[in-house]
Short mmCIF file of C-alpha atoms in Angstrom, two decimals:
data_model
loop_
_atom_site.label_atom_id
_atom_site.label_comp_id
_atom_site.label_asym_id
_atom_site.label_seq_id
_atom_site.Cartn_x
_atom_site.Cartn_y
_atom_site.Cartn_z
CA UNK A 1 15.32 12.93 -6.99
CA UNK A 2 14.77 10.41 -4.23
CA UNK A 3 11.04 10.43 -4.94
CA UNK A 4 11.68 9.68 -8.58
CA UNK A 5 13.79 6.71 -7.60
CA UNK A 6 11.09 5.49 -5.26
CA UNK A 7 8.40 5.78 -7.87
CA UNK A 8 10.50 3.97 -10.41
CA UNK A 9 10.51 0.88 -8.23
CA UNK A 10 6.71 0.70 -8.16
CA UNK A 11 5.85 -2.65 -9.67
CA UNK A 12 2.68 -4.31 -10.79
CA UNK A 13 2.12 -8.01 -10.26
CA UNK A 14 -0.87 -9.37 -12.11
CA UNK A 15 -1.68 -13.05 -12.26
CA UNK A 16 -3.92 -14.75 -14.82
CA UNK A 17 -5.71 -11.63 -16.10
CA UNK A 18 -6.65 -13.08 -19.45
CA UNK A 19 -8.92 -15.70 -17.95
CA UNK A 20 -10.93 -13.37 -15.74
CA UNK A 21 -12.94 -10.14 -15.77
CA UNK A 22 -12.05 -6.93 -14.00
CA UNK A 23 -9.13 -6.41 -11.67
CA UNK A 24 -9.24 -5.01 -8.15
CA UNK A 25 -6.18 -2.92 -7.44
CA UNK A 26 -4.57 -2.86 -3.97
CA UNK A 27 -1.39 -1.13 -2.81
CA UNK A 28 1.50 -2.60 -0.84
CA UNK A 29 3.70 0.05 0.78
CA UNK A 30 6.87 -1.32 2.42
CA UNK A 31 10.55 -0.47 2.85
CA UNK A 32 12.82 -1.86 0.16
CA UNK A 33 15.53 0.74 0.72
CA UNK A 34 16.66 2.64 3.82
CA UNK A 35 16.03 1.74 7.46
CA UNK A 36 13.96 -1.41 7.71
CA UNK A 37 14.61 -2.41 4.10
CA UNK A 38 15.46 -5.89 5.30
CA UNK A 39 11.74 -6.46 5.92
CA UNK A 40 10.44 -5.38 2.54
CA UNK A 41 10.90 -8.70 0.79
CA UNK A 42 9.33 -10.66 3.65
CA UNK A 43 6.26 -8.42 3.46
CA UNK A 44 5.95 -8.52 -0.33
CA UNK A 45 6.44 -12.27 -0.62
CA UNK A 46 3.85 -12.98 2.08
CA UNK A 47 1.25 -10.71 0.48
CA UNK A 48 1.98 -11.89 -3.05
CA UNK A 49 1.68 -15.53 -2.07
CA UNK A 50 -1.81 -14.93 -0.69
CA UNK A 51 -2.79 -12.89 -3.75
CA UNK A 52 -1.65 -15.65 -6.11
CA UNK A 53 -3.54 -18.29 -4.10
CA UNK A 54 -6.73 -16.21 -4.12
CA UNK A 55 -6.49 -15.51 -7.85
CA UNK A 56 -5.69 -19.15 -8.63
CA UNK A 57 -8.83 -20.17 -6.74
CA UNK A 58 -11.00 -17.95 -8.93
CA UNK A 59 -10.32 -14.48 -7.60
CA UNK A 60 -12.90 -12.47 -5.69
CA UNK A 61 -16.40 -12.70 -7.12
CA UNK A 62 -14.80 -13.48 -10.48
CA UNK A 63 -12.38 -10.55 -10.43
CA UNK A 64 -8.64 -10.75 -9.88
CA UNK A 65 -6.60 -8.93 -7.28
CA UNK A 66 -3.79 -6.78 -8.62
CA UNK A 67 -1.04 -5.55 -6.29
CA UNK A 68 0.99 -2.43 -6.89
CA UNK A 69 4.15 -2.33 -4.77
CA UNK A 70 5.67 0.96 -3.59
CA UNK A 71 8.96 1.55 -1.78
CA UNK A 72 8.51 3.99 1.11
CA UNK A 73 12.17 3.70 2.19
CA UNK A 74 10.84 3.53 5.79
CA UNK A 75 10.58 7.29 5.63
CA UNK A 76 7.34 9.07 6.62
CA UNK A 77 7.73 11.75 3.94
CA UNK A 78 8.34 9.20 1.22
CA UNK A 79 5.49 7.08 2.54
CA UNK A 80 3.15 10.06 2.28
CA UNK A 81 4.17 10.66 -1.34
CA UNK A 82 3.69 7.08 -2.50
CA UNK A 83 0.43 6.65 -0.60
CA UNK A 84 -0.96 9.84 -2.19
CA UNK A 85 -0.11 8.30 -5.54
CA UNK A 86 -1.72 4.99 -4.61
CA UNK A 87 -4.91 6.59 -3.30
CA UNK A 88 -5.49 9.52 -5.63
CA UNK A 89 -3.73 8.52 -8.87
CA UNK A 90 -3.71 4.72 -8.97
CA UNK A 91 -7.13 4.51 -7.22
CA UNK A 92 -6.48 1.42 -5.14
CA UNK A 93 -9.31 0.01 -3.00
CA UNK A 94 -7.06 -0.73 0.01
CA UNK A 95 -3.52 -0.09 1.21
CA UNK A 96 -1.30 -2.67 2.93
CA UNK A 97 1.37 -0.87 4.97
CA UNK A 98 3.36 1.14 5.79
CA UNK A 99 5.16 -1.24 8.10
CA UNK A 100 7.08 1.34 10.14
CA UNK A 101 5.11 2.88 13.00
CA UNK A 102 6.47 6.38 12.40
CA UNK A 103 5.29 6.20 8.80
CA UNK A 104 1.83 4.98 9.81
CA UNK A 105 1.45 7.88 12.23
CA UNK A 106 2.48 10.27 9.44
CA UNK A 107 0.13 8.97 6.74
CA UNK A 108 -2.95 7.35 8.25
CA UNK A 109 -4.99 10.55 7.78
CA UNK A 110 -4.63 10.13 4.01
CA UNK A 111 -6.50 6.83 4.16
CA UNK A 112 -9.17 8.49 6.28
CA UNK A 113 -9.42 11.37 3.81
CA UNK A 114 -9.76 8.98 0.86
CA UNK A 115 -12.04 6.63 2.83
CA UNK A 116 -9.86 3.66 1.91
CA UNK A 117 -8.89 0.93 4.42
CA UNK A 118 -5.23 0.85 5.48
CA UNK A 119 -4.04 -2.48 6.94
CA UNK A 120 -0.62 -2.29 8.58
CA UNK A 121 1.90 -4.58 10.24
CA UNK A 122 3.46 -1.78 12.30
CA UNK A 123 3.24 -2.56 16.00
CA UNK A 124 3.50 0.62 18.05
CA UNK A 125 0.64 0.97 20.57
CA UNK A 126 0.69 4.72 19.91
CA UNK A 127 -1.87 4.33 17.12
CA UNK A 128 -4.32 2.03 18.84
CA UNK A 129 -7.90 3.03 18.00
CA UNK A 130 -8.33 4.42 21.52
CA UNK A 131 -5.43 6.82 20.83
CA UNK A 132 -6.04 7.56 17.12
CA UNK A 133 -9.70 6.83 16.29
CA UNK A 134 -9.27 6.38 12.54
CA UNK A 135 -12.08 4.16 11.27
CA UNK A 136 -9.99 3.20 8.23
CA UNK A 137 -6.81 2.09 10.05
CA UNK A 138 -6.33 -1.58 11.04
CA UNK A 139 -3.42 -3.62 12.43
CA UNK A 140 -2.59 -7.14 11.19
CA UNK A 141 -0.48 -8.44 14.10
CA UNK A 142 -0.19 -8.05 17.87
CA UNK A 143 0.89 -4.60 18.97
CA UNK A 144 3.91 -4.05 21.15
CA UNK A 145 1.98 -3.19 24.28
CA UNK A 146 0.81 -6.80 24.31
CA UNK A 147 4.33 -8.06 23.58
CA UNK A 148 6.16 -5.86 26.10
CA UNK A 149 3.71 -6.77 28.86
CA UNK A 150 4.48 -10.44 28.18
CA UNK A 151 8.21 -9.69 27.96
CA UNK A 152 8.28 -8.02 31.37
CA UNK A 153 6.21 -10.80 32.91
CA UNK A 154 8.60 -13.46 31.59
CA UNK A 155 11.70 -11.46 32.55
CA UNK A 156 10.52 -11.13 36.13
CA UNK A 157 8.63 -14.33 36.80
CA UNK A 158 10.74 -16.82 34.85
CA UNK A 159 14.18 -15.29 34.29
CA UNK A 160 14.23 -13.77 37.77
CA UNK A 161 15.48 -10.37 36.62
CA UNK A 162 15.34 -7.91 39.52
CA UNK A 163 17.57 -5.10 38.20
CA UNK A 164 16.72 -4.67 34.51
CA UNK A 165 18.78 -2.56 32.17
CA UNK A 166 17.04 -1.43 28.99
CA UNK A 167 18.64 -0.55 25.68
CA UNK A 168 16.28 1.16 23.27
CA UNK A 169 16.22 2.88 19.89
CA UNK A 170 14.95 6.30 18.89
CA UNK A 171 11.99 5.52 16.60
CA UNK A 172 8.36 5.52 17.71
CA UNK A 173 8.46 1.70 17.60
CA UNK A 174 11.16 1.71 20.28
CA UNK A 175 10.01 4.66 22.37
CA UNK A 176 6.44 3.39 22.63
CA UNK A 177 7.71 -0.02 23.78
CA UNK A 178 9.96 1.69 26.33
CA UNK A 179 6.99 3.54 27.82
CA UNK A 180 5.16 0.22 28.29
CA UNK A 181 8.21 -1.31 30.01
CA UNK A 182 8.47 1.72 32.32
CA UNK A 183 4.83 1.14 33.29
CA UNK A 184 5.10 -2.61 33.75
CA UNK A 185 8.27 -3.19 35.81
CA UNK A 186 7.05 -1.08 38.77
CA UNK A 187 3.93 -3.25 38.93
CA UNK A 188 6.28 -6.03 40.12
CA UNK A 189 8.00 -3.68 42.58
CA UNK A 190 11.06 -3.58 40.33
CA UNK A 191 13.11 -0.49 39.47
CA UNK A 192 14.82 -0.18 36.09
CA UNK A 193 18.45 0.47 37.03
CA UNK A 194 19.70 1.68 33.63
CA UNK A 195 18.13 3.17 30.50
CA UNK A 196 20.49 3.55 27.56
CA UNK A 197 19.73 4.55 23.98
CA UNK A 198 21.36 3.35 20.76
CA UNK A 199 20.30 5.32 17.72
CA UNK A 200 19.42 3.58 14.48
CA UNK A 201 22.56 2.96 12.45
CA UNK A 202 24.96 3.21 15.39
CA UNK A 203 27.68 0.56 15.38
CA UNK A 204 28.93 0.85 18.95
CA UNK A 205 27.01 0.20 22.17
CA UNK A 206 30.05 -0.40 24.38
CA UNK A 207 29.59 2.78 26.41
CA UNK A 208 25.92 2.09 27.07
CA UNK A 209 26.58 -1.52 28.10
CA UNK A 210 29.37 -0.53 30.48
CA UNK A 211 27.08 2.02 32.12
CA UNK A 212 24.53 -0.76 32.65
CA UNK A 213 27.21 -2.98 34.15
CA UNK A 214 28.25 -0.21 36.53
CA UNK A 215 24.59 0.25 37.50
CA UNK A 216 24.49 -3.40 38.55
CA UNK A 217 21.96 -4.64 35.99
CA UNK A 218 21.14 -8.36 36.11
CA UNK A 219 19.28 -8.66 32.80
CA UNK A 220 19.30 -6.91 29.41
CA UNK A 221 15.95 -5.83 27.97
CA UNK A 222 16.19 -5.07 24.23
CA UNK A 223 13.81 -2.57 22.64
CA UNK A 224 15.61 -1.76 19.39
CA UNK A 225 15.44 -2.61 15.71
CA UNK A 226 17.27 -5.65 14.32
CA UNK A 227 20.64 -4.09 13.45
CA UNK A 228 21.02 -2.40 16.83
CA UNK A 229 20.00 -5.65 18.53
CA UNK A 230 22.93 -7.36 16.81
CA UNK A 231 25.35 -4.58 17.78
CA UNK A 232 24.21 -4.72 21.41
CA UNK A 233 24.36 -8.50 21.79
CA UNK A 234 27.65 -8.91 19.92
CA UNK A 235 29.32 -6.33 22.14
CA UNK A 236 27.72 -7.65 25.33
CA UNK A 237 29.36 -11.01 24.56
CA UNK A 238 32.68 -9.34 23.72
CA UNK A 239 32.59 -7.57 27.09
CA UNK A 240 31.90 -10.96 28.72
CA UNK A 241 28.90 -9.62 30.59
CA UNK A 242 26.86 -12.69 31.50
CA UNK A 243 23.21 -11.73 32.07
CA UNK A 244 19.92 -13.01 30.65
CA UNK A 245 18.87 -11.22 27.46
CA UNK A 246 15.30 -10.78 26.28
CA UNK A 247 14.16 -8.56 23.44
CA UNK A 248 10.87 -7.78 21.79
CA UNK A 249 9.73 -8.49 18.24
CA UNK A 250 12.74 -7.20 16.25
CA UNK A 251 15.02 -9.43 18.34
CA UNK A 252 13.22 -12.60 17.24
CA UNK A 253 13.75 -12.60 13.47
CA UNK A 254 16.49 -13.76 11.07
CA UNK A 255 17.36 -10.12 10.37
CA UNK A 256 18.84 -10.12 13.89
CA UNK A 257 20.28 -13.62 14.15
CA UNK A 258 21.90 -13.41 10.70
CA UNK A 259 23.93 -10.46 12.02
CA UNK A 260 24.77 -12.11 15.35
CA UNK A 261 24.56 -15.88 14.75
CA UNK A 262 26.77 -16.92 17.67
CA UNK A 263 26.11 -14.08 20.11
CA UNK A 264 22.36 -14.57 19.77
CA UNK A 265 22.48 -18.11 21.17
CA UNK A 266 20.47 -18.17 24.39
CA UNK A 267 18.67 -14.87 23.69
CA UNK A 268 14.94 -14.82 24.43
CA UNK A 269 12.43 -12.92 22.32
CA UNK A 270 8.74 -12.15 22.22
CA UNK A 271 7.86 -13.07 18.65
CA UNK A 272 4.87 -12.55 16.44
CA UNK A 273 5.64 -15.57 14.24
CA UNK A 274 7.86 -18.61 14.36
CA UNK A 275 8.27 -20.92 11.33
CA UNK A 276 8.84 -23.97 13.55
CA UNK A 277 5.46 -23.46 15.22
CA UNK A 278 3.76 -26.89 14.84
CA UNK A 279 0.33 -25.31 14.32
CA UNK A 280 -1.03 -26.86 11.06
CA UNK A 281 -1.95 -23.44 9.63
CA UNK A 282 1.59 -22.16 10.25
CA UNK A 283 3.16 -25.24 8.70
CA UNK A 284 0.89 -25.04 5.63
CA UNK A 285 1.94 -21.40 5.17
CA UNK A 286 5.63 -22.22 5.60
CA UNK A 287 5.41 -25.07 3.08
CA UNK A 288 3.61 -22.94 0.48
CA UNK A 289 5.96 -19.98 1.02
CA UNK A 290 9.10 -22.06 0.65
CA UNK A 291 7.71 -23.79 -2.44
CA UNK A 292 6.88 -20.44 -4.06
CA UNK A 293 10.07 -18.63 -3.08
CA UNK A 294 12.83 -21.12 -3.87
CA UNK A 295 13.18 -22.56 -0.39
CA UNK A 296 13.34 -19.25 1.45
CA UNK A 297 11.83 -19.39 4.92
CA UNK A 298 9.14 -16.85 5.86
CA UNK A 299 9.70 -14.35 8.64
CA UNK A 300 7.65 -11.93 10.66
CA UNK A 301 5.86 -9.78 9.40
CA UNK A 302 5.27 -11.73 6.17
CA UNK A 303 2.55 -13.85 7.77
CA UNK A 304 0.64 -10.71 8.81
CA UNK A 305 0.34 -9.43 5.24
CA UNK A 306 -0.52 -12.93 4.01
CA UNK A 307 -3.39 -13.00 6.50
CA UNK A 308 -4.29 -9.42 5.60
CA UNK A 309 -4.77 -10.24 1.92
CA UNK A 310 -7.22 -12.98 2.85
CA UNK A 311 -9.06 -10.63 5.22
CA UNK A 312 -9.45 -8.05 2.47
CA UNK A 313 -10.58 -10.67 -0.06
CA UNK A 314 -13.24 -11.83 2.41
CA UNK A 315 -14.42 -8.26 2.90
CA UNK A 316 -14.61 -7.52 -0.84
CA UNK A 317 -16.43 -10.77 -1.42
CA UNK A 318 -19.10 -9.69 1.07
CA UNK A 319 -19.50 -5.93 0.53
CA UNK A 320 -17.71 -5.01 -2.70
CA UNK A 321 -15.00 -2.40 -3.12
CA UNK A 322 -16.55 0.71 -1.54
CA UNK A 323 -14.01 1.90 1.03
CA UNK A 324 -16.47 2.88 3.74
CA UNK A 325 -18.32 -0.43 3.48
CA UNK A 326 -15.02 -2.33 3.53
CA UNK A 327 -13.90 -0.51 6.69
CA UNK A 328 -17.23 -1.13 8.40
CA UNK A 329 -17.10 -4.82 7.49
CA UNK A 330 -13.50 -5.21 8.66
CA UNK A 331 -14.30 -3.51 11.96
CA UNK A 332 -17.55 -5.26 12.76
CA UNK A 333 -18.05 -8.48 10.83
CA UNK A 334 -14.83 -9.92 9.40
CA UNK A 335 -13.74 -13.16 11.06
CA UNK A 336 -11.40 -15.63 9.39
CA UNK A 337 -8.87 -18.20 10.57
CA UNK A 338 -5.41 -17.39 9.27
CA UNK A 339 -1.78 -18.23 9.96
CA UNK A 340 -2.04 -16.28 13.20
CA UNK A 341 -5.20 -18.08 14.33
CA UNK A 342 -8.62 -16.46 14.50
CA UNK A 343 -8.53 -12.93 13.10
CA UNK A 344 -11.21 -10.57 14.38
CA UNK A 345 -11.00 -6.81 14.88
CA UNK A 346 -10.90 -5.79 18.57
CA UNK A 347 -11.48 -2.43 20.25
CA UNK A 348 -7.94 -1.33 19.33
CA UNK A 349 -8.50 -2.21 15.64
CA UNK A 350 -6.02 -5.08 16.08
CA UNK A 351 -6.89 -8.36 14.38
CA UNK A 352 -4.78 -10.57 16.66
CA UNK A 353 -2.90 -10.60 19.96
CA UNK A 354 -0.95 -13.81 19.32
CA UNK A 355 2.70 -13.82 20.40
CA UNK A 356 5.31 -16.39 21.40
CA UNK A 357 8.14 -16.53 23.94
CA UNK A 358 11.08 -18.27 22.23
CA UNK A 359 14.80 -18.85 22.73
CA UNK A 360 17.44 -19.00 19.98
CA UNK A 361 19.48 -22.23 19.95
CA UNK A 362 21.91 -21.27 17.21
CA UNK A 363 19.71 -22.56 14.39
CA UNK A 364 16.05 -21.97 15.26
CA UNK A 365 13.95 -20.09 17.76
CA UNK A 366 12.61 -22.79 20.06
CA UNK A 367 9.10 -21.97 21.24
CA UNK A 368 8.70 -21.93 25.01
CA UNK A 369 5.10 -20.76 25.13
CA UNK A 370 2.45 -19.37 22.78
CA UNK A 371 0.13 -16.69 24.10
CA UNK A 372 -3.22 -15.42 22.76
#
């Protein structure tokens, strides 16, 4: 029954077909229901904006891109079902998503089996190419190993945290980040004094925070999804525990600050995108996005899928729609300049390592430093 509901929401967005020849069908698989559903619209609007721009400029070699959108409900089983449909029934030439790391790990073999490129915004280092050598799997934004290394460095060297307490979630996204933090803090001679878990959907972190306080922590490290970030920070403030707070990517987006607008003031985050970034490419994207989507501001990971659509268009323009040739081109030859700067596939099959250290001031995330 759930699958039927998911399939019902599959939508086709086709722009300007009458004026052009054939269409090139691509899939977008993202969560519009369930855990992570808050990200689905950001992803779709970023990808659709790029698609509309490419089609308006003449398409790809005279053909138009057509995007079929599937709801995977952030569930690996559902993701597998919709991706099978995209690959073997709808015959897409590439798949954007899934965006949840656990779903990517569960479905990437399908892209390999079909020999169709899969370009994802999921950030767990557990599916780097060195770990999962899938020639058809690519990542469109910096992975969390890069971000957590920068987080630990900033926590120690700038915030002066000597007794970190870590709160983390239970998904692969969170656990993989935790493993990186457990590797990095000892490199500075620092012991993590408290490790506490908050499961996705939990509404109370009081017990975990009090255990951290009793352990003498002097800084909170956040490795959770957005909702659990808000629960943790809101309750930390209610308990009047005054320590520096720094979280990774899910702590640096509106999905977090909208749930904790006052408590989030002063929180640091390692971000993948910041709409106040003065980089001309970022500002051009923000302006176009807000013009297209009734003044709504873009958020991570929308920029990654925007860049990804341009990467794919460049690949199709150069080698056509054969999946193996597309994957080879993306891995070895594709180089474009996008919202995230220069995009070029590295040894991990990541197209970028860009990230930012920012602090929330109650309205915006103020950029402290941008790292490449």
